[in-house]
Coordinates of C-alpha atoms in Angstrom, one line a residue:
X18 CA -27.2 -0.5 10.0
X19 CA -26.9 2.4 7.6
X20 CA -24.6 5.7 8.0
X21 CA -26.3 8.9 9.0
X22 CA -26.5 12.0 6.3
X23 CA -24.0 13.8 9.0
X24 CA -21.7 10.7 8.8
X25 CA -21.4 10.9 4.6
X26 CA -20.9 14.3 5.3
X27 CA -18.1 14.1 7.2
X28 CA -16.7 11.2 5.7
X29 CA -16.8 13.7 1.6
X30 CA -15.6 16.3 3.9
X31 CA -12.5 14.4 5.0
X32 CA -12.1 13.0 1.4
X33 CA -12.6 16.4 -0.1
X34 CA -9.6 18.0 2.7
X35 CA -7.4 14.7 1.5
X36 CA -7.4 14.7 -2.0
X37 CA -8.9 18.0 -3.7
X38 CA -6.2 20.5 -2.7
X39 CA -3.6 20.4 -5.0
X40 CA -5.5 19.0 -8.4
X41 CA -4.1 22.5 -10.1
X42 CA -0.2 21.6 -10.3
X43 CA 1.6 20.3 -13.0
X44 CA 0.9 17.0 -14.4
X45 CA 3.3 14.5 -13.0
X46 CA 5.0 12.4 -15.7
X47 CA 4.3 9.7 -16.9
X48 CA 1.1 8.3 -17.0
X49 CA -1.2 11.8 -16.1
X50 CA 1.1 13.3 -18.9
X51 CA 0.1 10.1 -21.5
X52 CA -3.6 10.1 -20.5
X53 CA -3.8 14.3 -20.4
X54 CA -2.1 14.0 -23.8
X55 CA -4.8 11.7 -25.5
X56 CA -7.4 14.0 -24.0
X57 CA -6.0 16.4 -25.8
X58 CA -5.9 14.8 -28.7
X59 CA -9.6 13.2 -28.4
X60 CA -10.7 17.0 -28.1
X61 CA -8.6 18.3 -31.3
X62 CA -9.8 15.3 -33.4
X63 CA -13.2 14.6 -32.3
X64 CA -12.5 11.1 -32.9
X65 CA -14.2 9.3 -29.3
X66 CA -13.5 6.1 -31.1
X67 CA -9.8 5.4 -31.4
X68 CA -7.6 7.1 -28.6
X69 CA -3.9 8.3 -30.0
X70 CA -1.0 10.1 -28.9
X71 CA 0.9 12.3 -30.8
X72 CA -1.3 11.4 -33.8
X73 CA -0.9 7.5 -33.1
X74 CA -3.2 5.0 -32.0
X75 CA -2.8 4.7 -28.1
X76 CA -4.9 1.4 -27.7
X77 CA -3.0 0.4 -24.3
X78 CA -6.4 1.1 -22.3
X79 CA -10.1 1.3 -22.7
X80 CA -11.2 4.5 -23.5
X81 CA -13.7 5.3 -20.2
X82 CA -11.3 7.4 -18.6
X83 CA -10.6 9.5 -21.6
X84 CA -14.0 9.7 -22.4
X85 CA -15.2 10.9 -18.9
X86 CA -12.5 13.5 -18.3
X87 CA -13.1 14.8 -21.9
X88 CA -16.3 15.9 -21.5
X89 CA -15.8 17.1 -18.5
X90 CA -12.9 19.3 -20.8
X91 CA -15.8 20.5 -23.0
X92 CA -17.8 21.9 -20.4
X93 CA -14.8 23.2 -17.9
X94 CA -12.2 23.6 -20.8
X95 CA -8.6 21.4 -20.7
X96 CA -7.3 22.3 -17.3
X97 CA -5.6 20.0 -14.7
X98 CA -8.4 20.0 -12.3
X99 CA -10.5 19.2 -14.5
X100 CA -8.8 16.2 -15.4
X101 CA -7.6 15.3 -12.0
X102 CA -11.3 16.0 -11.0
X103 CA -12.2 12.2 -12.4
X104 CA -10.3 10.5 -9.8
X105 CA -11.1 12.4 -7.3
X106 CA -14.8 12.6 -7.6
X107 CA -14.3 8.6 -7.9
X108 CA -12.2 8.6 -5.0
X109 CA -15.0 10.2 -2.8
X110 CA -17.4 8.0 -3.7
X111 CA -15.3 5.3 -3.4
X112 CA -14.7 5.9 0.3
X113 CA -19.0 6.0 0.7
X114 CA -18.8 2.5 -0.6
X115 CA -16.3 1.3 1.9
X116 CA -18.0 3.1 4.5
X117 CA -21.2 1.2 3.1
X118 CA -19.7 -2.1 3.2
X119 CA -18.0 -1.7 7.3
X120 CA -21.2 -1.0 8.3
X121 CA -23.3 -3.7 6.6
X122 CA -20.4 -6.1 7.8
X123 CA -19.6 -5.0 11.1
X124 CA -21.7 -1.8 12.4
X125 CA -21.6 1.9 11.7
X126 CA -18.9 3.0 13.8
X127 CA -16.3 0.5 12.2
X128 CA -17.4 1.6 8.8
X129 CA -16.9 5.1 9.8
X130 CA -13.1 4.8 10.8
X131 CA -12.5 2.3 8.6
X132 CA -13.5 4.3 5.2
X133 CA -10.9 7.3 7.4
X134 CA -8.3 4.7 7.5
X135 CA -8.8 3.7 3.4
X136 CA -8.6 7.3 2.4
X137 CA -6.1 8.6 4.6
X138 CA -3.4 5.8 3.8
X139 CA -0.4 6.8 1.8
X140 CA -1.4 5.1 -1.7
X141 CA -5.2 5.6 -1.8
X142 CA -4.6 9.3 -0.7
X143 CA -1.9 9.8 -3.6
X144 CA -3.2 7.8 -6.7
X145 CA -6.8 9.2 -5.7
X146 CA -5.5 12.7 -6.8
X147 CA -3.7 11.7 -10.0
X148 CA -5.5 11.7 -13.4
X149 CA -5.0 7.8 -13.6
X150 CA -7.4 4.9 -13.8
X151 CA -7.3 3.0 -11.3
X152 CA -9.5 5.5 -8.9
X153 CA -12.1 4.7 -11.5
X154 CA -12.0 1.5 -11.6
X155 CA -11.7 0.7 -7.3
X156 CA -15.0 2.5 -7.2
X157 CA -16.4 0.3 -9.8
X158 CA -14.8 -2.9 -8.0
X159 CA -16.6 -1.8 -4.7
X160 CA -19.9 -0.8 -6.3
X161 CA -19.9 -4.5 -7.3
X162 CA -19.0 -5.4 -3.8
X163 CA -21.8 -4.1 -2.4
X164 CA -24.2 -5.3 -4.1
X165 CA -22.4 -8.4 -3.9
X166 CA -22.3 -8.5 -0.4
X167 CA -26.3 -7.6 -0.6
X168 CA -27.1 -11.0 -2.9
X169 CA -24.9 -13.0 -0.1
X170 CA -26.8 -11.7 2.8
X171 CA -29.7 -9.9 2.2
X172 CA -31.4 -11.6 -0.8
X173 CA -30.7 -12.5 -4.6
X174 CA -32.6 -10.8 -7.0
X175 CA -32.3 -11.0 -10.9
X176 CA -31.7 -7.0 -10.9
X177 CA -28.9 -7.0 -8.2
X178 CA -26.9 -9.6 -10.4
X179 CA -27.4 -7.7 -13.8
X180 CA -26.2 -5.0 -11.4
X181 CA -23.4 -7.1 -10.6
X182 CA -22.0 -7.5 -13.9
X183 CA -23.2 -4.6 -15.7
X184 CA -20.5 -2.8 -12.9
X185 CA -18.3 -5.2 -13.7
X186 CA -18.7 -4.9 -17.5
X187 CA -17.9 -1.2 -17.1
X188 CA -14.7 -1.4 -15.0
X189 CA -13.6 -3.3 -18.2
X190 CA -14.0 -0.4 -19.7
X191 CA -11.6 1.2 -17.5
X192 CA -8.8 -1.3 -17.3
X193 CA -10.1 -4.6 -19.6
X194 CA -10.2 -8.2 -19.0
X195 CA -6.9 -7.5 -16.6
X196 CA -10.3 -6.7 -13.7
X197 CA -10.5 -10.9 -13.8
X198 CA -8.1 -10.5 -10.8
X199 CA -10.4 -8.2 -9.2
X200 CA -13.3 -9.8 -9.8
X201 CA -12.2 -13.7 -9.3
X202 CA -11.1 -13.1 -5.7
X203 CA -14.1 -11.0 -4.6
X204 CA -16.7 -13.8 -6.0
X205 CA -14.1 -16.5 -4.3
X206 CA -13.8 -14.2 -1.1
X207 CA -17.7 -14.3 -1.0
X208 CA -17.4 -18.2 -1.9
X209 CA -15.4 -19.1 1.2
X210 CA -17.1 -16.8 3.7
X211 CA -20.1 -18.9 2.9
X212 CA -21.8 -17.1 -0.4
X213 CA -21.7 -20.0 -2.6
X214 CA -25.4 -20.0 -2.7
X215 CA -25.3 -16.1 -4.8
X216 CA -22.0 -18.0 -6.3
X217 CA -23.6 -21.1 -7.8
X218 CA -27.0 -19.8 -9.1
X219 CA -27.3 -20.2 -12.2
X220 CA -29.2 -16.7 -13.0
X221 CA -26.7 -15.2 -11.6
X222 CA -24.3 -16.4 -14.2
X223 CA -26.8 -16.0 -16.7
X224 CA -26.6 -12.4 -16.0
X225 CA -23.0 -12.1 -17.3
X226 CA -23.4 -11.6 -20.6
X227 CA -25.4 -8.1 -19.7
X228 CA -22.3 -6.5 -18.3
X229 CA -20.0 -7.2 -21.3
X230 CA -22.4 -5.5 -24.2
X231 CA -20.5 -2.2 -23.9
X232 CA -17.0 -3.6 -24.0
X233 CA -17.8 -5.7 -26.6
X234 CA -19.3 -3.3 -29.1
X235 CA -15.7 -0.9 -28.3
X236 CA -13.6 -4.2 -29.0
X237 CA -15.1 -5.0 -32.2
X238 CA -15.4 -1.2 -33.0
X239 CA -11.8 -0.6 -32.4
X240 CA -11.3 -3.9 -34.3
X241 CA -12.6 -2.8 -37.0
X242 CA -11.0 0.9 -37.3
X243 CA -7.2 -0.6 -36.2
X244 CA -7.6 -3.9 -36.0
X245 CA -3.9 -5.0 -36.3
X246 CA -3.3 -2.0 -33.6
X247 CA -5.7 -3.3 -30.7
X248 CA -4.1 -6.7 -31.6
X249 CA -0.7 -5.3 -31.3
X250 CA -0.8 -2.8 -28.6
X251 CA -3.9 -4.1 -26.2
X252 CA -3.7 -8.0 -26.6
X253 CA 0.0 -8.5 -27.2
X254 CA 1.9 -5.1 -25.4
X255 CA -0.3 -4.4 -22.5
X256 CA -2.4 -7.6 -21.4
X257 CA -0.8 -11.3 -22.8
X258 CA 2.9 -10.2 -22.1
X259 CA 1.8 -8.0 -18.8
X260 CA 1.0 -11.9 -17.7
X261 CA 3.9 -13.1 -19.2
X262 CA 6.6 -11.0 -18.3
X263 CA 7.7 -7.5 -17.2
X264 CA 6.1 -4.4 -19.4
X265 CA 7.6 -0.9 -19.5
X266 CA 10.3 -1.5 -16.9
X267 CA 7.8 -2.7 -14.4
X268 CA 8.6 -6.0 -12.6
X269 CA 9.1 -7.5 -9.0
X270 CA 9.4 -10.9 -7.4
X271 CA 6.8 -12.3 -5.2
X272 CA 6.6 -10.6 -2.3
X273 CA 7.2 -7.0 -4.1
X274 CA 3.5 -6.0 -3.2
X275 CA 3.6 -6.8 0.7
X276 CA 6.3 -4.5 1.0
X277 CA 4.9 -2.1 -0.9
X278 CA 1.3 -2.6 0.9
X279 CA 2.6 -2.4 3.9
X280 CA 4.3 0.9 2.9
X281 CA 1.2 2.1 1.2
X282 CA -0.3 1.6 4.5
X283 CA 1.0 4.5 6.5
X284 CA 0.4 5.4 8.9
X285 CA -1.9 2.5 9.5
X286 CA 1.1 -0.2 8.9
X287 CA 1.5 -1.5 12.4
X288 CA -1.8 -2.0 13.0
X289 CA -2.3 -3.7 9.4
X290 CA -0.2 -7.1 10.3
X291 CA -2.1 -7.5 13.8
X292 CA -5.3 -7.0 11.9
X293 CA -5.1 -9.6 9.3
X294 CA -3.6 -12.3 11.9
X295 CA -6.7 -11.4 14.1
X296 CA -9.4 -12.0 11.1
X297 CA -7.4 -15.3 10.2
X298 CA -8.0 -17.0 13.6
X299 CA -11.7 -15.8 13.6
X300 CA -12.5 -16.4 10.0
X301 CA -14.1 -19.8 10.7
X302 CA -16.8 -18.3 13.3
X303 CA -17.3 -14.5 12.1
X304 CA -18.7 -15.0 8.0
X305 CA -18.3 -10.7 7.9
X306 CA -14.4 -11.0 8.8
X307 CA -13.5 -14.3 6.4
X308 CA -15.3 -12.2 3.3
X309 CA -13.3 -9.5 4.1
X310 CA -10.3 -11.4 4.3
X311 CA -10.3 -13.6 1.7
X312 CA -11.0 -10.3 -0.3
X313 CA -7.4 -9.0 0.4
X314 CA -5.6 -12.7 0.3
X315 CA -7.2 -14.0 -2.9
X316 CA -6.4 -11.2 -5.7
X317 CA -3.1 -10.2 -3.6
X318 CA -1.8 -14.1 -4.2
X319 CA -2.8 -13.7 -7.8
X320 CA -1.1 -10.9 -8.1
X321 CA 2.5 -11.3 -6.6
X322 CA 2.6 -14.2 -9.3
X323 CA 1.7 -11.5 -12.3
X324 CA 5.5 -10.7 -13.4
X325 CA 4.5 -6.8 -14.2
X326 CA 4.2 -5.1 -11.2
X327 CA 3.2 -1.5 -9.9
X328 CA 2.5 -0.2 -6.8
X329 CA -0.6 1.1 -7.6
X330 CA -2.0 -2.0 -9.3
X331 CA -2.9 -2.7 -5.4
X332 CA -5.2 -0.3 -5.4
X333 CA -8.1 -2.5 -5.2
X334 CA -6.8 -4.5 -2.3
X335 CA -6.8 -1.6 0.4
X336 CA -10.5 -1.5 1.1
X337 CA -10.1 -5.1 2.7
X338 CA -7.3 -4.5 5.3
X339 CA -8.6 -0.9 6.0
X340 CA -11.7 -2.6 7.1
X341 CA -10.2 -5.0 8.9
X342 CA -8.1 -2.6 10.9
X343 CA -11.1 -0.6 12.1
X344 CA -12.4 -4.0 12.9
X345 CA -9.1 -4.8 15.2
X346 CA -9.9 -1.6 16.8
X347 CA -13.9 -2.1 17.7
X348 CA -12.2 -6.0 18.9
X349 CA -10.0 -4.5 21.3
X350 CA -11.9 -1.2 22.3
X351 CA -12.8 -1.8 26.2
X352 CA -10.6 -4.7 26.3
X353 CA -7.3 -5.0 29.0
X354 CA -3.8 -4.9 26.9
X355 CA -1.1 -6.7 27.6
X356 CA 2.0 -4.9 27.6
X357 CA 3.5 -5.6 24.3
X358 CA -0.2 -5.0 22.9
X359 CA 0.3 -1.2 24.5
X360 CA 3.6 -1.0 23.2
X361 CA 2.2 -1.9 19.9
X362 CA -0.7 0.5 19.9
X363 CA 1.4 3.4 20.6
X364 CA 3.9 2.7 18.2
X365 CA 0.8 2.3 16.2
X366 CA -0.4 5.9 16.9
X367 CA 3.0 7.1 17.1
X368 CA 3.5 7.2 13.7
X369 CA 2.6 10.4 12.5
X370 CA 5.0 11.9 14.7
X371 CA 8.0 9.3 12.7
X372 CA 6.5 10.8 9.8
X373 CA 6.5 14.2 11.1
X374 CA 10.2 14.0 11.5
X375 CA 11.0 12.7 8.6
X376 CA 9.6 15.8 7.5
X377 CA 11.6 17.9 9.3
X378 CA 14.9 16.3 8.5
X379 CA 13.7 17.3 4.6
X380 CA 12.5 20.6 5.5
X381 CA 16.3 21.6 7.3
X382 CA 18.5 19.3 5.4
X383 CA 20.8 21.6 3.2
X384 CA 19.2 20.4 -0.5
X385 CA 19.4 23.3 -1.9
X386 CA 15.9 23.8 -1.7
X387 CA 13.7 27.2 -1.9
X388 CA 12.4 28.7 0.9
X389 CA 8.5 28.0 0.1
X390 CA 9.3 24.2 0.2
X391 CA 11.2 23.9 3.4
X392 CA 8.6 26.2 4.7
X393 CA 5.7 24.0 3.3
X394 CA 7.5 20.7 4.7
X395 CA 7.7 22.0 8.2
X396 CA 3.9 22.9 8.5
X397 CA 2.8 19.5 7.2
X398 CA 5.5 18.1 9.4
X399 CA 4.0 20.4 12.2
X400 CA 0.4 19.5 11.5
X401 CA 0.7 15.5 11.6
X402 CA 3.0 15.6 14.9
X403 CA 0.3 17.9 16.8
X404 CA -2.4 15.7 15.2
X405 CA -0.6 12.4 16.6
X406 CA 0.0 13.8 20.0
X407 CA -3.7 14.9 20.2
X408 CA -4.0 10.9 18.9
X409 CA -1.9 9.9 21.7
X410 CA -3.8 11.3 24.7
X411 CA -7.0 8.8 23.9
X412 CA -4.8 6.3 24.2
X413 CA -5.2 5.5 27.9
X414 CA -9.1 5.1 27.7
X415 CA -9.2 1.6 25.6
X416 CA -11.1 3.6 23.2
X417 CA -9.2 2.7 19.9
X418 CA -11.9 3.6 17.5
X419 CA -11.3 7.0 19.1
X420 CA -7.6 7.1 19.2
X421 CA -8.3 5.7 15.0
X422 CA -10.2 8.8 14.2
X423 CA -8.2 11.5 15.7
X424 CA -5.1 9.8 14.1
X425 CA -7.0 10.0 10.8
X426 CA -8.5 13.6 12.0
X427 CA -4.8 14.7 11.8
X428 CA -4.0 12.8 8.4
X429 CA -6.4 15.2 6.6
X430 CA -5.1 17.7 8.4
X431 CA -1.5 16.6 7.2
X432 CA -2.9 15.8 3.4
X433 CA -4.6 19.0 3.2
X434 CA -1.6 21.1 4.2
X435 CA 0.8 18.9 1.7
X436 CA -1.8 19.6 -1.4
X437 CA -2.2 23.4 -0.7
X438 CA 1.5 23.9 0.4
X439 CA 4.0 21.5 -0.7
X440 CA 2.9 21.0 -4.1
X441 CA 2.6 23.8 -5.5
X442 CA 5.2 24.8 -3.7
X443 CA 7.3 22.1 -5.9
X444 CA 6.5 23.6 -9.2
X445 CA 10.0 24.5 -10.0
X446 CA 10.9 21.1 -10.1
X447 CA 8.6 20.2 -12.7
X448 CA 11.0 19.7 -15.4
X449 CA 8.8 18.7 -18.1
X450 CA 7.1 21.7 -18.1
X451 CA 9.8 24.1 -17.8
X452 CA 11.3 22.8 -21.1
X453 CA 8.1 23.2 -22.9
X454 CA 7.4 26.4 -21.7
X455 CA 10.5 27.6 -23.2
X456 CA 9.9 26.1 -26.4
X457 CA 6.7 27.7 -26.2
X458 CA 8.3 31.1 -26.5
X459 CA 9.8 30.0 -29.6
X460 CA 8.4 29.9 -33.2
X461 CA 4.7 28.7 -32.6
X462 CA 4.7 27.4 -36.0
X463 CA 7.4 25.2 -35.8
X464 CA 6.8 21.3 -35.2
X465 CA 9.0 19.8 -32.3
X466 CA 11.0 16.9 -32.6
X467 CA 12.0 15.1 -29.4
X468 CA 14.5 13.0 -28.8
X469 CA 16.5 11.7 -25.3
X470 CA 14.1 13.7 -23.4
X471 CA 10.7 13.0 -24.3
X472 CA 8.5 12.9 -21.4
X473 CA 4.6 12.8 -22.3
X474 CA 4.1 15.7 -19.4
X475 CA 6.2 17.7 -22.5
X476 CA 4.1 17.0 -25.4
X477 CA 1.0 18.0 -23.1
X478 CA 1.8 21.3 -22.1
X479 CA 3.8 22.0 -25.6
X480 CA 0.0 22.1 -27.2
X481 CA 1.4 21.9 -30.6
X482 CA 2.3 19.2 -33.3
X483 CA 5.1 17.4 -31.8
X484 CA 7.1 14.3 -32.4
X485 CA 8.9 11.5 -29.8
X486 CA 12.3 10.4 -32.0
X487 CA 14.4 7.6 -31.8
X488 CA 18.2 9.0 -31.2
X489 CA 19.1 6.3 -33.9
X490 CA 16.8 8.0 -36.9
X491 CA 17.5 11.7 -35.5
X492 CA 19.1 12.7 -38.0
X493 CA 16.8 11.3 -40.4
X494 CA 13.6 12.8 -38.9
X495 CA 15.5 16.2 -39.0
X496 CA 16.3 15.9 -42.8
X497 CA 12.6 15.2 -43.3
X498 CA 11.3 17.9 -40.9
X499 CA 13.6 20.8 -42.8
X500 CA 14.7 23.8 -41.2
X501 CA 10.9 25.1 -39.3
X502 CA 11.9 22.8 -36.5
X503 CA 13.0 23.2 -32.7
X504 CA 14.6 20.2 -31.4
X505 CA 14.7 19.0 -27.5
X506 CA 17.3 17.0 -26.9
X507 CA 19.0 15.0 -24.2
X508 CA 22.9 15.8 -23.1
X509 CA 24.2 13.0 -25.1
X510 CA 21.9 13.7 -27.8
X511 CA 22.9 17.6 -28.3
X512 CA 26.3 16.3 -28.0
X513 CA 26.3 14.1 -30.9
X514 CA 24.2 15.9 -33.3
X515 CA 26.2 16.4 -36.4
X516 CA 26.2 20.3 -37.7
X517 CA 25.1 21.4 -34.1
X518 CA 26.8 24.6 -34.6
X519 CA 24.2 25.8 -36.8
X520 CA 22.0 25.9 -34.3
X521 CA 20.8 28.1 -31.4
X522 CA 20.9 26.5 -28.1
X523 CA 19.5 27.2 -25.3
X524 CA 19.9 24.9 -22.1
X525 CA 17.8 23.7 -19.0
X526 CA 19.2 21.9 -15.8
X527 CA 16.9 20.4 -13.6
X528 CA 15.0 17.4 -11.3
X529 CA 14.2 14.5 -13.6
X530 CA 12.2 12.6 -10.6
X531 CA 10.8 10.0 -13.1
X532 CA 14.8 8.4 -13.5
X533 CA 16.0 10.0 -10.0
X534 CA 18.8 12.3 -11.7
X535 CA 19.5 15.7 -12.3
X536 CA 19.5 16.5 -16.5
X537 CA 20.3 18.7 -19.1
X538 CA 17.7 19.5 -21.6
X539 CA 18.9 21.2 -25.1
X540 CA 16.3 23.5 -26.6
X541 CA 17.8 24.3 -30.4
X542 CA 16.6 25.9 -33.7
X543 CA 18.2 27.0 -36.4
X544 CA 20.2 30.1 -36.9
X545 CA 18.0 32.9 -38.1
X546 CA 15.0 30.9 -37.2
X547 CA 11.4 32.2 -36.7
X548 CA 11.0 34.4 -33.5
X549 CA 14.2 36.2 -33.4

């Protein structure tokens, strides 16, 4: 069965509410500040070919991202909606395509909530409105899904499996060969519900080869600009020793991402437990529910044994359990409860309010926080308790598909009110930005040179030649720079910076939510400098 035009509607309606307001503020360090940065300089240099940052190669990604977000930068001009707006537009569509699969698998209605559910969790409904990657490449993982899922039980075709792999071939674009993950547990997921006939064709594998033309020709491009740098930074830095070990700080044990799925979840985390236990006792008899879970299970085992670990590289798994928890609720719709199973569906739909509360306790804790924020807390807290409660009263028909979407009817509600309110109310934290602003009032001809505090969120919104310095060679950079330099230091930097009293200083105090900590930032130039 196929959604409705009034059901897509809805559905880029509630995606829209979710993710869209809010795509104005401040980059958030680190990665929107990296990738805005290369942008930047992609638009400055005209070179499409080789990505850097701050005049570097920056060769830890593919370029499709940059290359998308840039042109839309050409039309729209460098803004932060306009670079957010690549995730977002990737993130509606990407909620069509789980809609699209519920409703091939199980029926319209389940793919309805379901695709509510995906986009109204915690993760997908924050990394959906960052300028990162990974919206780009889910919505290339599903497009493949479908049409998987279409070879499996409709029909193979030759065109559906160059479809296949051409997708696939692009999300390497996005992320490179790292997608295996992806991609080896969907094609095993569609193995073990029974798709090993679309699995051992050998067109279909003769198809491969068509999806991997365009990464191909960038590799050896890129190979043959800055060959020892792709070798260096994509190969060695980002993919072999990603595999090997921790990368930039970012490790856990096994284990690290079903806490954080399960956190990612919410508000949908107690049904998310009960759902996957119900799809493993009927994955032998239903083929729809065993692709589904052997979707989530397979990459999420490969995974937890990757040693580098991020939230967000989860992503990908959230369709699966999203699905299945619509499916738990068409299951159990009409059906009499036990009583631990009411107890479990209201704390289930009782969640929001927990949230709600939290809010609160933010919102009138004494932080020392401005009015606009403890004012924009309460009304989100406000909105997802009334939206609950409204949840709540469906609760007593057996109707959970219903009680599901007025829950997620009063998470957009709750999203909405946290991008229009609460983060632009947050602005003053925005650290980053603070500091380059005041450097920005300073000499416009002068170079920067960084050092102890060099977020990438700074070099974007500087918008002039800058420079990221080792504290060890500090004092060497600044001897080669000469005097038409400002320097932004870190507190133990300023400190021991030899002949710092020939210098103006000028300091800034604030949030540094990237390490947790409050920090002083030292703006300095030299006596008498430029724009006395």
């Amino acid at each position: 069965m196929a959604l409705s035009v009034r059901d897509r509607l809805i559905l880029l309606a509630c995606s829209l509410l979710v993710l869209a307001p809010g795509m104005h503020v401040s980059l958030f360090d680190r990665d929107e500040g990296w990738y805005g940065q290369v942008v930047r300089e992609m638009l400055a240099s005209g070179d499409w070919l080789v990505p850097t940052y701050l005049g570097e190669p920056w060769l830890l990604k593919p370029p499709l991202v940059y290359w998308l977000a840039a042109g839309l930068a050409k039309v729209f001009g460098l803004h932060e909606w306009v670079l957010r707006a690549v995730s977002v537009g990737s993130m509606c569509v990407a909620v069509q395509l789980v809609a699209t699969l519920g409703a091939r698998l199980f029926d319209v209605r389940t793919g309805r909530v379901g695709a509510l559910i995906f986009v109204t969790a915690g993760l997908p409904a924050l990394i959906g409105r960052m300028f990162l990657m990974d919206s780009l490449l889910l919505v290339l993982l599903l497009g493949a899904a479908v049409v998987l899922e279409r070879m499996w039980r409709d029909r193979f075709t030759a065109r559906r499996g160059a479809a296949f792999w051409m997708l696939i071939g692009v999300a390497t674009l996005t992320k490179g060969p790292a997608i295996a993950v992806y991609v080896g547990g969907m094609l095993g997921a569609c193995w073990f519900a029974g798709g090993w006939v679309v699995v051992s064709r050998w067109a279909f594998w003769a198809s491969a080869p068509l999806g991997f033309v365009a990464p191909a020709l960038w590799f050896a491009a890129v190979a043959m600009r800055a060959g020892g740098d792709l070798w260096q930074h994509y190969f060695m830095h980002e993919l072999f020793s990603r595999f090997s070990g921790p990368v930039h700080g970012h490790v856990g044990p096994p284990g690290y991402y079903a806490v954080f799925a399960l956190l990612g979840l919410a508000p949908w985390t107690v049904a998310g437990p009960r759902a996957v236990m119900e799809a493993w006792r009927v994955r032998r008899v239903d083929a729809a529910t065993a692709f589904v879970l052997w979707w989530l299970v397979l990459p999420w085992a490969a995974l937890e044994l990757v040693p580098g670990k991020l939230p967000h590289y989860w992503l990908p798994c959230y369709a699966p359990p999203s699905l299945l928890i619509a499916r738990l609720c068409r299951e159990f719709s009409g059906r009499a409860l036990s009583a631990a199973e009411v107890r479990g569906l209201w704390a289930w739909a009782g969640t929001p309010i927990v949230v709600g509360l939290v809010l609160v306790g933010f919102a009138i804790a004494p932080l020392g926080t401005p009015f606009e924020v403890r004012l924009s807390l309460g009304l989100a807290a406000l909105v997802l308790i009334v939206g609950a409660v409204w949840a709540l009263r469906r609760v007593g028909d057996g109707d959970l598909l219903r009680v599901a979407q007025r829950m997620g009817g009063g998470m957009v509600a709750g999203w909405a009110v946290l991008g229009a309110l609460v983060l632009p109310a947050m602005e003053p934290y925005r650290l980053s930005r603070q500091v380059a602003e005041a450097v920005n009032e300073l000499d416009p001809a002068a170079g920067v040179l960084a050092s102890g505090f060099d977020e990438p969120t700074l070099f974007f919104y500087l918008g002039r030649p800058a420079q990221a310095v080792n504290p060890k060679v500090l004092a060497q950079a600044l001897a080669e720079r000469g005097a038409a330099t400002i320097l932004v230091l870190g507190e133990k930097q300023a400190e021991g910076l030899a002949g710092r009293e020939h210098w103006e200083w000028r300091t800034i105090r604030g949030l540094q939510y990237v390490r947790g900590r409050m920090e002083t930032v030292w703006i300095g130039r030299p006596h008498g400098g430029a724009g006395d």
